[in-house]
Amino acid sequence: MENVLLTLKNEKIVAVIRTTTAQKQLLGDVNLLLDLILTWQSVSYAKQKSFIYSRGHDNYGNY
């Protein structure tokens, strides 16, 4: 059993993947995890932007 630990700085994501000895499985798991992380990051970023936008601006988008 191999453990692959991925951490993102400045983000509270820690993901551990337990893989078999097959490299295909490892690559598939890592690609899936990276997709999930990128999706999470873009959703998080969109939420941050909309939060900032909703906090204070006039009707013309000036902050």
PDB file of N, CA and C in Angstrom:
ATOM      1  N   MET A   1       0.831  -1.201   0.000  1.00  0.00           N
ATOM      2  CA  MET A   1       0.000   0.000   0.000  1.00  0.00           C
ATOM      3  C   MET A   1       0.865   1.251   0.000  1.00  0.00           C
ATOM      4  N   GLU A   2       0.525   2.166  -0.886  1.00  0.00           N
ATOM      5  CA  GLU A   2       1.210   3.452  -0.934  1.00  0.00           C
ATOM      6  C   GLU A   2       0.237   4.522  -0.484  1.00  0.00           C
ATOM      7  N   ASN A   3       0.745   5.515   0.206  1.00  0.00           N
ATOM      8  CA  ASN A   3      -0.084   6.650   0.559  1.00  0.00           C
ATOM      9  C   ASN A   3       0.425   7.884  -0.176  1.00  0.00           C
ATOM     10  N   VAL A   4      -0.478   8.594  -0.801  1.00  0.00           N
ATOM     11  CA  VAL A   4      -0.117   9.835  -1.473  1.00  0.00           C
ATOM     12  C   VAL A   4      -0.830  10.953  -0.743  1.00  0.00           C
ATOM     13  N   LEU A   5      -0.046  11.888  -0.254  1.00  0.00           N
ATOM     14  CA  LEU A   5      -0.617  12.985   0.531  1.00  0.00           C
ATOM     15  C   LEU A   5      -0.486  14.278  -0.257  1.00  0.00           C
ATOM     16  N   LEU A   6      -1.610  14.917  -0.509  1.00  0.00           N
ATOM     17  CA  LEU A   6      -1.606  16.198  -1.217  1.00  0.00           C
ATOM     18  C   LEU A   6      -2.131  17.274  -0.279  1.00  0.00           C
ATOM     19  N   THR A   7      -1.376  18.349  -0.143  1.00  0.00           N
ATOM     20  CA  THR A   7      -1.858  19.468   0.656  1.00  0.00           C
ATOM     21  C   THR A   7      -1.764  20.726  -0.176  1.00  0.00           C
ATOM     22  N   LEU A   8      -2.693  21.626   0.018  1.00  0.00           N
ATOM     23  CA  LEU A   8      -2.656  22.918  -0.666  1.00  0.00           C
ATOM     24  C   LEU A   8      -2.349  23.994   0.361  1.00  0.00           C
ATOM     25  N   LYS A   9      -1.344  24.808   0.079  1.00  0.00           N
ATOM     26  CA  LYS A   9      -1.026  25.918   0.962  1.00  0.00           C
ATOM     27  C   LYS A   9      -2.183  26.902   0.962  1.00  0.00           C
ATOM     28  N   ASN A  10      -2.415  27.501   2.098  1.00  0.00           N
ATOM     29  CA  ASN A  10      -3.449  28.524   2.267  1.00  0.00           C
ATOM     30  C   ASN A  10      -4.859  27.975   2.081  1.00  0.00           C
ATOM     31  N   GLU A  11      -5.006  26.676   1.917  1.00  0.00           N
ATOM     32  CA  GLU A  11      -6.330  26.075   1.807  1.00  0.00           C
ATOM     33  C   GLU A  11      -6.373  24.912   2.778  1.00  0.00           C
ATOM     34  N   LYS A  12      -7.519  24.699   3.369  1.00  0.00           N
ATOM     35  CA  LYS A  12      -7.626  23.617   4.337  1.00  0.00           C
ATOM     36  C   LYS A  12      -8.085  22.341   3.649  1.00  0.00           C
ATOM     37  N   ILE A  13      -7.254  21.874   2.709  1.00  0.00           N
ATOM     38  CA  ILE A  13      -7.555  20.616   2.036  1.00  0.00           C
ATOM     39  C   ILE A  13      -6.402  19.667   2.285  1.00  0.00           C
ATOM     40  N   VAL A  14      -6.703  18.523   2.830  1.00  0.00           N
ATOM     41  CA  VAL A  14      -5.712  17.461   2.927  1.00  0.00           C
ATOM     42  C   VAL A  14      -6.392  16.208   2.419  1.00  0.00           C
ATOM     43  N   ALA A  15      -5.808  15.605   1.413  1.00  0.00           N
ATOM     44  CA  ALA A  15      -6.417  14.415   0.846  1.00  0.00           C
ATOM     45  C   ALA A  15      -5.392  13.297   0.821  1.00  0.00           C
ATOM     46  N   VAL A  16      -5.794  12.152   1.314  1.00  0.00           N
ATOM     47  CA  VAL A  16      -4.912  10.992   1.301  1.00  0.00           C
ATOM     48  C   VAL A  16      -5.526   9.959   0.377  1.00  0.00           C
ATOM     49  N   ILE A  17      -4.713   9.482  -0.554  1.00  0.00           N
ATOM     50  CA  ILE A  17      -5.183   8.447  -1.472  1.00  0.00           C
ATOM     51  C   ILE A  17      -4.435   7.171  -1.159  1.00  0.00           C
ATOM     52  N   ARG A  18      -5.159   6.110  -0.907  1.00  0.00           N
ATOM     53  CA  ARG A  18      -4.530   4.804  -0.758  1.00  0.00           C
ATOM     54  C   ARG A  18      -4.635   4.097  -2.097  1.00  0.00           C
ATOM     55  N   THR A  19      -3.498   3.736  -2.623  1.00  0.00           N
ATOM     56  CA  THR A  19      -3.498   3.154  -3.958  1.00  0.00           C
ATOM     57  C   THR A  19      -2.964   1.730  -3.923  1.00  0.00           C
ATOM     58  N   THR A  20      -3.314   0.987  -4.948  1.00  0.00           N
ATOM     59  CA  THR A  20      -2.723  -0.326  -5.150  1.00  0.00           C
ATOM     60  C   THR A  20      -1.392  -0.133  -5.850  1.00  0.00           C
ATOM     61  N   THR A  21      -0.744  -1.209  -6.206  1.00  0.00           N
ATOM     62  CA  THR A  21       0.550  -1.071  -6.870  1.00  0.00           C
ATOM     63  C   THR A  21       0.401  -0.669  -8.322  1.00  0.00           C
ATOM     64  N   ALA A  22      -0.794  -0.722  -8.862  1.00  0.00           N
ATOM     65  CA  ALA A  22      -1.004  -0.385 -10.275  1.00  0.00           C
ATOM     66  C   ALA A  22      -0.858   1.116 -10.480  1.00  0.00           C
ATOM     67  N   GLN A  23       0.023   1.494 -11.371  1.00  0.00           N
ATOM     68  CA  GLN A  23       0.241   2.920 -11.628  1.00  0.00           C
ATOM     69  C   GLN A  23      -0.955   3.561 -12.311  1.00  0.00           C
ATOM     70  N   LYS A  24      -1.675   2.799 -13.106  1.00  0.00           N
ATOM     71  CA  LYS A  24      -2.869   3.348 -13.753  1.00  0.00           C
ATOM     72  C   LYS A  24      -3.863   3.807 -12.705  1.00  0.00           C
ATOM     73  N   GLN A  25      -4.048   2.981 -11.676  1.00  0.00           N
ATOM     74  CA  GLN A  25      -4.975   3.339 -10.600  1.00  0.00           C
ATOM     75  C   GLN A  25      -4.514   4.620  -9.906  1.00  0.00           C
ATOM     76  N   LEU A  26      -3.215   4.698  -9.652  1.00  0.00           N
ATOM     77  CA  LEU A  26      -2.657   5.885  -8.998  1.00  0.00           C
ATOM     78  C   LEU A  26      -2.899   7.129  -9.836  1.00  0.00           C
ATOM     79  N   LEU A  27      -2.583   7.033 -11.126  1.00  0.00           N
ATOM     80  CA  LEU A  27      -2.763   8.191 -11.999  1.00  0.00           C
ATOM     81  C   LEU A  27      -4.229   8.587 -12.085  1.00  0.00           C
ATOM     82  N   GLY A  28      -5.104   7.590 -12.173  1.00  0.00           N
ATOM     83  CA  GLY A  28      -6.528   7.888 -12.240  1.00  0.00           C
ATOM     84  C   GLY A  28      -7.012   8.591 -10.977  1.00  0.00           C
ATOM     85  N   ASP A  29      -6.568   8.093  -9.822  1.00  0.00           N
ATOM     86  CA  ASP A  29      -6.967   8.695  -8.552  1.00  0.00           C
ATOM     87  C   ASP A  29      -6.451  10.119  -8.424  1.00  0.00           C
ATOM     88  N   VAL A  30      -5.191  10.330  -8.803  1.00  0.00           N
ATOM     89  CA  VAL A  30      -4.602  11.670  -8.700  1.00  0.00           C
ATOM     90  C   VAL A  30      -5.311  12.638  -9.638  1.00  0.00           C
ATOM     91  N   ASN A  31      -5.585  12.200 -10.862  1.00  0.00           N
ATOM     92  CA  ASN A  31      -6.295  13.074 -11.805  1.00  0.00           C
ATOM     93  C   ASN A  31      -7.684  13.421 -11.297  1.00  0.00           C
ATOM     94  N   LEU A  32      -8.371  12.427 -10.738  1.00  0.00           N
ATOM     95  CA  LEU A  32      -9.696  12.685 -10.187  1.00  0.00           C
ATOM     96  C   LEU A  32      -9.614  13.664  -9.026  1.00  0.00           C
ATOM     97  N   LEU A  33      -8.636  13.465  -8.164  1.00  0.00           N
ATOM     98  CA  LEU A  33      -8.475  14.346  -7.010  1.00  0.00           C
ATOM     99  C   LEU A  33      -8.158  15.769  -7.456  1.00  0.00           C
ATOM    100  N   LEU A  34      -7.276  15.902  -8.452  1.00  0.00           N
ATOM    101  CA  LEU A  34      -6.933  17.234  -8.943  1.00  0.00           C
ATOM    102  C   LEU A  34      -8.156  17.914  -9.550  1.00  0.00           C
ATOM    103  N   ASP A  35      -8.972  17.157 -10.267  1.00  0.00           N
ATOM    104  CA  ASP A  35     -10.216  17.720 -10.806  1.00  0.00           C
ATOM    105  C   ASP A  35     -11.099  18.229  -9.676  1.00  0.00           C
ATOM    106  N   LEU A  36     -11.223  17.430  -8.621  1.00  0.00           N
ATOM    107  CA  LEU A  36     -12.060  17.825  -7.491  1.00  0.00           C
ATOM    108  C   LEU A  36     -11.502  19.072  -6.815  1.00  0.00           C
ATOM    109  N   ILE A  37     -10.180  19.117  -6.653  1.00  0.00           N
ATOM    110  CA  ILE A  37      -9.562  20.279  -6.009  1.00  0.00           C
ATOM    111  C   ILE A  37      -9.757  21.529  -6.856  1.00  0.00           C
ATOM    112  N   LEU A  38      -9.539  21.411  -8.164  1.00  0.00           N
ATOM    113  CA  LEU A  38      -9.698  22.570  -9.038  1.00  0.00           C
ATOM    114  C   LEU A  38     -11.143  23.051  -9.039  1.00  0.00           C
ATOM    115  N   THR A  39     -12.077  22.109  -9.053  1.00  0.00           N
ATOM    116  CA  THR A  39     -13.490  22.474  -8.993  1.00  0.00           C
ATOM    117  C   THR A  39     -13.788  23.198  -7.689  1.00  0.00           C
ATOM    118  N   TRP A  40     -13.276  22.640  -6.583  1.00  0.00           N
ATOM    119  CA  TRP A  40     -13.510  23.244  -5.270  1.00  0.00           C
ATOM    120  C   TRP A  40     -12.922  24.644  -5.226  1.00  0.00           C
ATOM    121  N   GLN A  41     -11.716  24.796  -5.780  1.00  0.00           N
ATOM    122  CA  GLN A  41     -11.070  26.106  -5.765  1.00  0.00           C
ATOM    123  C   GLN A  41     -11.862  27.119  -6.566  1.00  0.00           C
ATOM    124  N   SER A  42     -12.349  26.730  -7.731  1.00  0.00           N
ATOM    125  CA  SER A  42     -13.074  27.693  -8.561  1.00  0.00           C
ATOM    126  C   SER A  42     -14.407  28.048  -7.917  1.00  0.00           C
ATOM    127  N   VAL A  43     -15.059  27.081  -7.279  1.00  0.00           N
ATOM    128  CA  VAL A  43     -16.306  27.375  -6.569  1.00  0.00           C
ATOM    129  C   VAL A  43     -16.026  28.298  -5.392  1.00  0.00           C
ATOM    130  N   SER A  44     -14.960  27.998  -4.660  1.00  0.00           N
ATOM    131  CA  SER A  44     -14.579  28.825  -3.516  1.00  0.00           C
ATOM    132  C   SER A  44     -14.266  30.246  -3.969  1.00  0.00           C
ATOM    133  N   TYR A  45     -13.535  30.370  -5.077  1.00  0.00           N
ATOM    134  CA  TYR A  45     -13.172  31.678  -5.613  1.00  0.00           C
ATOM    135  C   TYR A  45     -14.420  32.451  -6.031  1.00  0.00           C
ATOM    136  N   ALA A  46     -15.336  31.761  -6.686  1.00  0.00           N
ATOM    137  CA  ALA A  46     -16.577  32.414  -7.119  1.00  0.00           C
ATOM    138  C   ALA A  46     -17.371  32.896  -5.912  1.00  0.00           C
ATOM    139  N   LYS A  47     -17.409  32.087  -4.861  1.00  0.00           N
ATOM    140  CA  LYS A  47     -18.125  32.495  -3.650  1.00  0.00           C
ATOM    141  C   LYS A  47     -17.469  33.724  -3.031  1.00  0.00           C
ATOM    142  N   GLN A  48     -16.137  33.732  -2.991  1.00  0.00           N
ATOM    143  CA  GLN A  48     -15.433  34.879  -2.432  1.00  0.00           C
ATOM    144  C   GLN A  48     -15.738  36.136  -3.236  1.00  0.00           C
ATOM    145  N   LYS A  49     -15.687  36.010  -4.571  1.00  0.00           N
ATOM    146  CA  LYS A  49     -15.934  37.176  -5.404  1.00  0.00           C
ATOM    147  C   LYS A  49     -17.364  37.688  -5.225  1.00  0.00           C
ATOM    148  N   SER A  50     -18.326  36.785  -5.191  1.00  0.00           N
ATOM    149  CA  SER A  50     -19.706  37.232  -5.052  1.00  0.00           C
ATOM    150  C   SER A  50     -19.935  37.821  -3.668  1.00  0.00           C
ATOM    151  N   PHE A  51     -19.238  37.295  -2.665  1.00  0.00           N
ATOM    152  CA  PHE A  51     -19.358  37.849  -1.314  1.00  0.00           C
ATOM    153  C   PHE A  51     -18.808  39.269  -1.281  1.00  0.00           C
ATOM    154  N   ILE A  52     -17.628  39.453  -1.884  1.00  0.00           N
ATOM    155  CA  ILE A  52     -17.030  40.782  -1.934  1.00  0.00           C
ATOM    156  C   ILE A  52     -17.930  41.729  -2.722  1.00  0.00           C
ATOM    157  N   TYR A  53     -18.464  41.235  -3.830  1.00  0.00           N
ATOM    158  CA  TYR A  53     -19.318  42.066  -4.674  1.00  0.00           C
ATOM    159  C   TYR A  53     -20.581  42.497  -3.935  1.00  0.00           C
ATOM    160  N   SER A  54     -21.128  41.570  -3.139  1.00  0.00           N
ATOM    161  CA  SER A  54     -22.393  41.879  -2.471  1.00  0.00           C
ATOM    162  C   SER A  54     -22.189  42.761  -1.244  1.00  0.00           C
ATOM    163  N   ARG A  55     -20.963  42.863  -0.766  1.00  0.00           N
ATOM    164  CA  ARG A  55     -20.739  43.627   0.463  1.00  0.00           C
ATOM    165  C   ARG A  55     -20.826  45.124   0.247  1.00  0.00           C
ATOM    166  N   GLY A  56     -20.245  45.585  -0.844  1.00  0.00           N
ATOM    167  CA  GLY A  56     -20.317  47.026  -1.018  1.00  0.00           C
ATOM    168  C   GLY A  56     -19.992  47.462  -2.429  1.00  0.00           C
ATOM    169  N   HIS A  57     -20.960  47.942  -3.134  1.00  0.00           N
ATOM    170  CA  HIS A  57     -20.715  48.503  -4.457  1.00  0.00           C
ATOM    171  C   HIS A  57     -21.947  49.308  -4.840  1.00  0.00           C
ATOM    172  N   ASP A  58     -21.742  50.230  -5.750  1.00  0.00           N
ATOM    173  CA  ASP A  58     -22.906  50.944  -6.262  1.00  0.00           C
ATOM    174  C   ASP A  58     -23.451  50.179  -7.472  1.00  0.00           C
ATOM    175  N   ASN A  59     -24.443  50.722  -8.092  1.00  0.00           N
ATOM    176  CA  ASN A  59     -25.084  50.001  -9.189  1.00  0.00           C
ATOM    177  C   ASN A  59     -24.201  49.873 -10.417  1.00  0.00           C
ATOM    178  N   TYR A  60     -23.052  50.576 -10.410  1.00  0.00           N
ATOM    179  CA  TYR A  60     -22.166  50.528 -11.561  1.00  0.00           C
ATOM    180  C   TYR A  60     -20.976  49.595 -11.331  1.00  0.00           C
ATOM    181  N   GLY A  61     -20.981  48.905 -10.201  1.00  0.00           N
ATOM    182  CA  GLY A  61     -19.918  47.952  -9.926  1.00  0.00           C
ATOM    183  C   GLY A  61     -18.674  48.570  -9.329  1.00  0.00           C
ATOM    184  N   ASN A  62     -18.781  49.821  -8.880  1.00  0.00           N
ATOM    185  CA  ASN A  62     -17.635  50.450  -8.219  1.00  0.00           C
ATOM    186  C   ASN A  62     -17.636  50.078  -6.746  1.00  0.00           C
ATOM    187  N   TYR A  63     -16.448  49.749  -6.229  1.00  0.00           N
ATOM    188  CA  TYR A  63     -16.360  49.324  -4.825  1.00  0.00           C
ATOM    189  C   TYR A  63     -15.925  50.473  -3.938  1.00  0.00           C
TER     190      TYR A  63
END
